[in-house]
Coordinates of C-alpha atoms and ligand atoms in Angstrom, one line a residue:
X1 CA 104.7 -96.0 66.0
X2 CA 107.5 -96.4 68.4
X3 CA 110.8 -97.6 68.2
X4 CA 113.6 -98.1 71.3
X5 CA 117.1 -97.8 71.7
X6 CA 119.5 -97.7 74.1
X7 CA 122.5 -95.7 75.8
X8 CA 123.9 -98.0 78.6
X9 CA 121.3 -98.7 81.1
X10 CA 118.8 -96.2 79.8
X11 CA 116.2 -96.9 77.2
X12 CA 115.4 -94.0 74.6
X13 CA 111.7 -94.7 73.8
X14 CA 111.4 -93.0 70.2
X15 CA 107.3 -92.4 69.6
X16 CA 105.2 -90.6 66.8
X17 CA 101.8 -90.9 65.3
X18 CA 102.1 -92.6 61.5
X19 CA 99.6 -91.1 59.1
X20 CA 100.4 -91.7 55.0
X21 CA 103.8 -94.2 55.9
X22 CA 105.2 -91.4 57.7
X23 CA 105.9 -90.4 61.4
X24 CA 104.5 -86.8 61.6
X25 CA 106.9 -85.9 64.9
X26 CA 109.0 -88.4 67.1
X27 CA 108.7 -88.1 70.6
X28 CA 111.1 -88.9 73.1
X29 CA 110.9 -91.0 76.7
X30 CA 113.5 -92.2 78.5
X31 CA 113.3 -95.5 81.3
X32 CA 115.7 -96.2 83.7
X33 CA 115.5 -98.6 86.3
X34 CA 111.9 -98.6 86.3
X35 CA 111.6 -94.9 86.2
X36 CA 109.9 -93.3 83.2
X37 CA 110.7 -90.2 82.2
X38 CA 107.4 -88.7 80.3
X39 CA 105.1 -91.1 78.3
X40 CA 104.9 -89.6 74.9
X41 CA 101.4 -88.5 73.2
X42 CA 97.9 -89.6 72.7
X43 CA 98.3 -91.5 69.4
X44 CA 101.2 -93.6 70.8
X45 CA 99.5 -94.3 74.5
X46 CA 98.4 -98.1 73.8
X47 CA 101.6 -98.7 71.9
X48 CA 103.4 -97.7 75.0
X49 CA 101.9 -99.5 77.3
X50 CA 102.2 -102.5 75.0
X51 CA 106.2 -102.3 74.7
X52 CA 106.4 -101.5 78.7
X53 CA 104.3 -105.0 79.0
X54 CA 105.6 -106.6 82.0
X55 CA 108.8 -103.9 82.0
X56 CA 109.8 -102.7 85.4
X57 CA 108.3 -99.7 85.8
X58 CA 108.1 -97.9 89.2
X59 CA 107.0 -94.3 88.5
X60 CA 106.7 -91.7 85.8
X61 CA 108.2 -88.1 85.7
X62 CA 106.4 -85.6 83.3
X63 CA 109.1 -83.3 82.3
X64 CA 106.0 -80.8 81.5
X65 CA 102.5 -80.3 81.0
X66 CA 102.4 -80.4 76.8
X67 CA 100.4 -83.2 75.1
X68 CA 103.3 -84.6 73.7
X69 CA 104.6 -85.3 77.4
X70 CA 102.1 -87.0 79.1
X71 CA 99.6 -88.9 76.5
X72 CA 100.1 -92.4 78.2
X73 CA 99.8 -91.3 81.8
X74 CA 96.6 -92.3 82.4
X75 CA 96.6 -95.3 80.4
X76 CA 100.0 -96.3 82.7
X77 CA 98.0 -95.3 85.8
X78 CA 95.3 -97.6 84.8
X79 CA 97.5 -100.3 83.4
X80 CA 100.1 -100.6 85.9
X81 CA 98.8 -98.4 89.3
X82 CA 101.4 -96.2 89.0
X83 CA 101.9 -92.6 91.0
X84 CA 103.7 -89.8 88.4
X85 CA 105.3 -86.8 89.5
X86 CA 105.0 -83.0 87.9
X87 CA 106.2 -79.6 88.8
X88 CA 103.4 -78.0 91.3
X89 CA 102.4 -75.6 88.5
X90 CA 102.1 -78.9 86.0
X91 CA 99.4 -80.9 88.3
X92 CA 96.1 -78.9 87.7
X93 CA 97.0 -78.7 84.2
X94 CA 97.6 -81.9 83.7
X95 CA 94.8 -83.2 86.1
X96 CA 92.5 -81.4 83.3
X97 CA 91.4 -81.5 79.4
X98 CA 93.7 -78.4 78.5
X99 CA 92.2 -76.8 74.7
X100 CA 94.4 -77.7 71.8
X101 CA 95.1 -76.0 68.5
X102 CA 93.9 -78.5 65.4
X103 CA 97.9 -79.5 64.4
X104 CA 98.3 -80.8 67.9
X105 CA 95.1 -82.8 67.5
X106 CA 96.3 -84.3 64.5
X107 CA 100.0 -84.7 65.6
X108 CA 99.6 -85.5 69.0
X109 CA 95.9 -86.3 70.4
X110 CA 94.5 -85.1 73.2
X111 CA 95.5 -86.9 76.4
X112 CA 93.3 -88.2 79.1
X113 CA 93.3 -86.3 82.2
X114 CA 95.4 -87.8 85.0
X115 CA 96.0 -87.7 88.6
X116 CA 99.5 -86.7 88.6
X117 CA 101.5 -85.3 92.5
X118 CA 104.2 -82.5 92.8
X119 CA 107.8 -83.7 92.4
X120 CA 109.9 -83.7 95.3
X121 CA 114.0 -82.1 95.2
X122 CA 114.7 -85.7 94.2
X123 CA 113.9 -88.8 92.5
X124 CA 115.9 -92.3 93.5
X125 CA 115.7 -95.4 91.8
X126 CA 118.1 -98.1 92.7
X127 CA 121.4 -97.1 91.3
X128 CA 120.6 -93.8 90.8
X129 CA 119.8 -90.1 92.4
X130 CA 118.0 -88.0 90.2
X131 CA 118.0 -83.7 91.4
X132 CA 114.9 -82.0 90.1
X133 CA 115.9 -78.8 88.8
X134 CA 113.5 -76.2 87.6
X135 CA 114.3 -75.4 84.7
X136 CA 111.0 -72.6 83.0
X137 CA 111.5 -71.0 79.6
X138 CA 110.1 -74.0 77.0
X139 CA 107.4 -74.1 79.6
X140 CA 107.1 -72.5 83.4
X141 CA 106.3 -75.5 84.6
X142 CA 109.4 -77.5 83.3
X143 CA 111.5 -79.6 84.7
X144 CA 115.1 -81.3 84.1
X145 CA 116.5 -84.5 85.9
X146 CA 119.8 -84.5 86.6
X147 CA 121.9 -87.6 87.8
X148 CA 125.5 -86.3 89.1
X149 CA 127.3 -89.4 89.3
X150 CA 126.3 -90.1 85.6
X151 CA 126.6 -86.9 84.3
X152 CA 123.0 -87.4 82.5
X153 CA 120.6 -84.6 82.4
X154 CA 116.7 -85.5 81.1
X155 CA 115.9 -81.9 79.7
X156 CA 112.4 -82.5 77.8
X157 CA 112.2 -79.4 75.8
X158 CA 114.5 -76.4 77.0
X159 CA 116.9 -77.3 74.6
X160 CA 116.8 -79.7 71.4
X161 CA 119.7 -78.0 69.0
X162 CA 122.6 -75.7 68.7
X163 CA 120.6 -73.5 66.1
X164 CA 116.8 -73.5 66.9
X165 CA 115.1 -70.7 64.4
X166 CA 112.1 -71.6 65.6
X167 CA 109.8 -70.7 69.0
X168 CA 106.6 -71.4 70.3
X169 CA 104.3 -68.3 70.7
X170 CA 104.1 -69.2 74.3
X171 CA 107.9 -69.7 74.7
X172 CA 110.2 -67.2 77.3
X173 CA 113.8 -67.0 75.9
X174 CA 115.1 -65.4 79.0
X175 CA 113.7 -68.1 81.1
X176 CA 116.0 -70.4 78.5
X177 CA 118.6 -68.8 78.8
X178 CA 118.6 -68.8 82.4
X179 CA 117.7 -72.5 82.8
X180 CA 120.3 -73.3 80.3
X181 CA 122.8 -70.9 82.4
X182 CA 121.9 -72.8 85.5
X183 CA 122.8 -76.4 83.4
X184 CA 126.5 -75.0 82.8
X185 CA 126.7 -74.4 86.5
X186 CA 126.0 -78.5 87.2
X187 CA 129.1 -80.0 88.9
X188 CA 130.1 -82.3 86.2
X189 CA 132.7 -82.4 83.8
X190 CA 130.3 -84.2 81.3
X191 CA 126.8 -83.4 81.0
X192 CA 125.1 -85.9 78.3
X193 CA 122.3 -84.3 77.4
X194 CA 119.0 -86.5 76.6
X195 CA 116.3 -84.6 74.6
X196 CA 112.7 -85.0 73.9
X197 CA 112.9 -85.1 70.5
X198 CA 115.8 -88.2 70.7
X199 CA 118.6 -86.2 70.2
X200 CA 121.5 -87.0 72.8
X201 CA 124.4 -84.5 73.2
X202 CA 127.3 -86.1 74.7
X203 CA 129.4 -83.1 75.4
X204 CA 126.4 -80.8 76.5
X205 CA 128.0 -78.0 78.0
X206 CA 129.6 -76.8 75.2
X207 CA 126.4 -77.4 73.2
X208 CA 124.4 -75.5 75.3
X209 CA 127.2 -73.2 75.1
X210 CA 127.2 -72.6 71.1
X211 CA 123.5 -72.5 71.9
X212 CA 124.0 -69.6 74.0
X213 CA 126.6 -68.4 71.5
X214 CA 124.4 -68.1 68.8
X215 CA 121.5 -66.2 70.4
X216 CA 123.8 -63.6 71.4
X217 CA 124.8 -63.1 68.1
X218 CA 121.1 -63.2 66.6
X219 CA 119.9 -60.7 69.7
X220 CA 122.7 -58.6 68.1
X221 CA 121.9 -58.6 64.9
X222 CA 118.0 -58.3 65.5
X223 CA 119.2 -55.2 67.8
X224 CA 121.0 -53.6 64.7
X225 CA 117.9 -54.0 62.8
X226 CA 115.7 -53.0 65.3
X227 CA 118.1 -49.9 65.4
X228 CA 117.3 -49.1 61.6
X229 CA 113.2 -49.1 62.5
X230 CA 112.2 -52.9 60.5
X231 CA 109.8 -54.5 62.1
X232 CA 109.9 -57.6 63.4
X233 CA 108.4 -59.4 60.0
X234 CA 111.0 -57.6 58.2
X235 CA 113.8 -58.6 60.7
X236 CA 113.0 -62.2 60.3
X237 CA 113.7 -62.1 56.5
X238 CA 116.8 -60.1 56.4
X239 CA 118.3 -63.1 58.8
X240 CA 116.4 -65.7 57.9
X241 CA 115.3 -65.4 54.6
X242 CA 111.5 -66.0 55.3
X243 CA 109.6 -68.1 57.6
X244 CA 109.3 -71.4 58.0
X245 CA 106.3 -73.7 56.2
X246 CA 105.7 -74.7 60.0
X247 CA 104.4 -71.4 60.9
X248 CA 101.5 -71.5 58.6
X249 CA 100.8 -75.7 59.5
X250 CA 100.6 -74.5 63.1
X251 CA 99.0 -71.5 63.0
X252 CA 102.0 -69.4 64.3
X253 CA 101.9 -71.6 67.2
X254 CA 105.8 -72.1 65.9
X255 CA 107.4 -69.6 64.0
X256 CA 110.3 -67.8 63.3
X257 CA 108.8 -64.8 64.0
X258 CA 108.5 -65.6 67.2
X259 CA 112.3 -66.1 68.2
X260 CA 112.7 -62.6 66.4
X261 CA 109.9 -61.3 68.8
X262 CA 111.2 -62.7 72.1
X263 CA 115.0 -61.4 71.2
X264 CA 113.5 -58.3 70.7
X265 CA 111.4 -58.2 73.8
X266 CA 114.2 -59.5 75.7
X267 CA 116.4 -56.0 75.0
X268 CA 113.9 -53.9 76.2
Ligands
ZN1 ZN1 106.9 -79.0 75.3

C-alpha cells in the first residue's frame, strides 16, 4: 500500500506491505524536485513505480543499505534509467542479495540487487543544495541530507522518537549519539526533521535534544543498576517493566534488551 502527502514542495511517500487489512510497517520516502530520497521495500516496489508514473524523477539517494530502504531501486533503474547514490560502505551491500531474518521477509521482501555509486559531499537539484552528512549509529553506512537554506534534514533511521525503548541488535548508540550531536551543531535555527517512518519534527533540535536527554537519564539509571550486580535481563524490567512483544516477532533482532546492552556497553 502506499499513500502520499505533502510538506511544501516535498512529497512524503508513506509505504507498507498490507497482509489481513492491515499495513504491517509504514515506510517513509521523500521526493523533491525530482530527487528521491530511498524507495521503500520489496512489497511496495511496483506500487512505487506506479505512483512515480511519469513524475519527475532525476536520481535516488539511499539513506542506507536496509531492505526497507532500497526495495524499488532496481525496479526505478529499470523503469526510468536512473543513477542512485549510497554511502561508499552501502554500494557492495546493496549491489548484492544480503541474508534476511524471516520477519523482514514477511515485512519487507527481499530487494533486488542494484547498481547503486558512492554519494558525493553534495546533492543539487534545482532549487536546492543538499550536504551529505555521515551520520553511522542506526547503520555505519548512513547517511542524512541536509538542505541549509530550508532547514530540512532527511535522517532515514538515526532518529524516529523522543523515547525509543527499542534497538536493533546491530545498532551502535554511541555512533547515535554522535551523529545526533553533529545534527545540533547544523547552522540553522530550525531543523525540520523528516523521518523514515513519516514522522516530521518541526522543531528538531530540541527533539533530538530531549532524545539525548533521556538516554542520559536511562544510561544512569542502567549504571545504578549495573552498580547493584542485575544483569542486563534484570535491568530491563526494573525500567521497563518487561520486553517488548517485538522482541520475540523478530527474533531479538529489536529488543529492549538491546538498548539496555548498548547503554551498558557504552559506560565501559
Ligand atoms: Zn534502517
Amino acid at each position: 500500500m502506499i499513500k502520499h502527502d505533502r510538506y511544501g514542495e516535498i512529497v512524503q511517500l508513506m509505504m507498507g506491505r498490507k497482509m489481513n487489512g492491515t499495513v504491517l510497517y509504514w515506510t517513509a520516502a521523500y521526493l523533491v524536485e525530482g530527487l528521491l530520497i530511498d524507495t521503500g521495500c520489496a512489497h511496495t516496489a511496483a506500487e512505487l513505480c506506479q505512483f512515480l508514473g511519469e513524475k519527475e524523477l532525476a536520481l535516488v539517494v539511499n539513506t542506507h543499505h536496509h531492505e526497507d530502504h532500497i526495495g524499488a531501486n532496481l525496479a526505478l533503474q529499470q523503469q526510468r534509467g536512473l543513477q542512485i547514490y549510497a554511502h561508499p560502505l552501502a554500494v557492495p551491500l546493496i549491489n548484492r542479495r544480503l541474508p534476511l531474518r524471516q520477519y523482514q521477509e514477511m515485512v519487507w521482501g527481499y530487494p533486488e540487487p542494484s547498481q547503486v555509486l558512492p554519494v558525493s559531499d553534495t546533492i543539487a537539484t534545482r532549487s536546492y543544495s543538499f550536504q551529505v552528512l555521515e551520520t553511522p549509529g542506526h547503520a555505519s553506512d548512513h547517511i542524512s541530507l541536509f538542505e541549509p537554506e530550508q532547514g530540512w534534514c532527511f535522517s532515514g533511521d538515526l532518529f524516529v522518537s523522543e523515547n525509543q525503548k527499542m534497538l536493533r541488535s546491530d545498532e551502535d548508540i554511541d555512533g547515535i549519539i554522535g551523529s545526533l550531536e553533529k545534527l545540533l551543531l547544523l547552522p540553522v535555527k530550525e531543523l525540520i526533521l523528516f523521518t523514515s517512518i513519516g514522522r516530521v519534527f518541526t522543531d528538531g533540535k530540541s527533539s533530538i535534544r530531549r532524545y539525548l536527554g533521556y538516554l542520559e537519564s536511562l544510561r544512569g539509571q542502567v549504571d545504578r543498576l549495573a552498580g547493584r550486580s542485575l544483569d542486563p535481563s534484570e535491568i530491563r524490567d526494573r525500567i521497563f517493566g518487561r520486553e517488548t512483544r517485538l522482541a520475540e516477532l523478530t527474533g531479538g533482532h529489536f529488543s529492549v534488551l538491546n538498548l539496555v546492552e548498548q547503554l551498558m556497553g557504552a559506560q565501559q
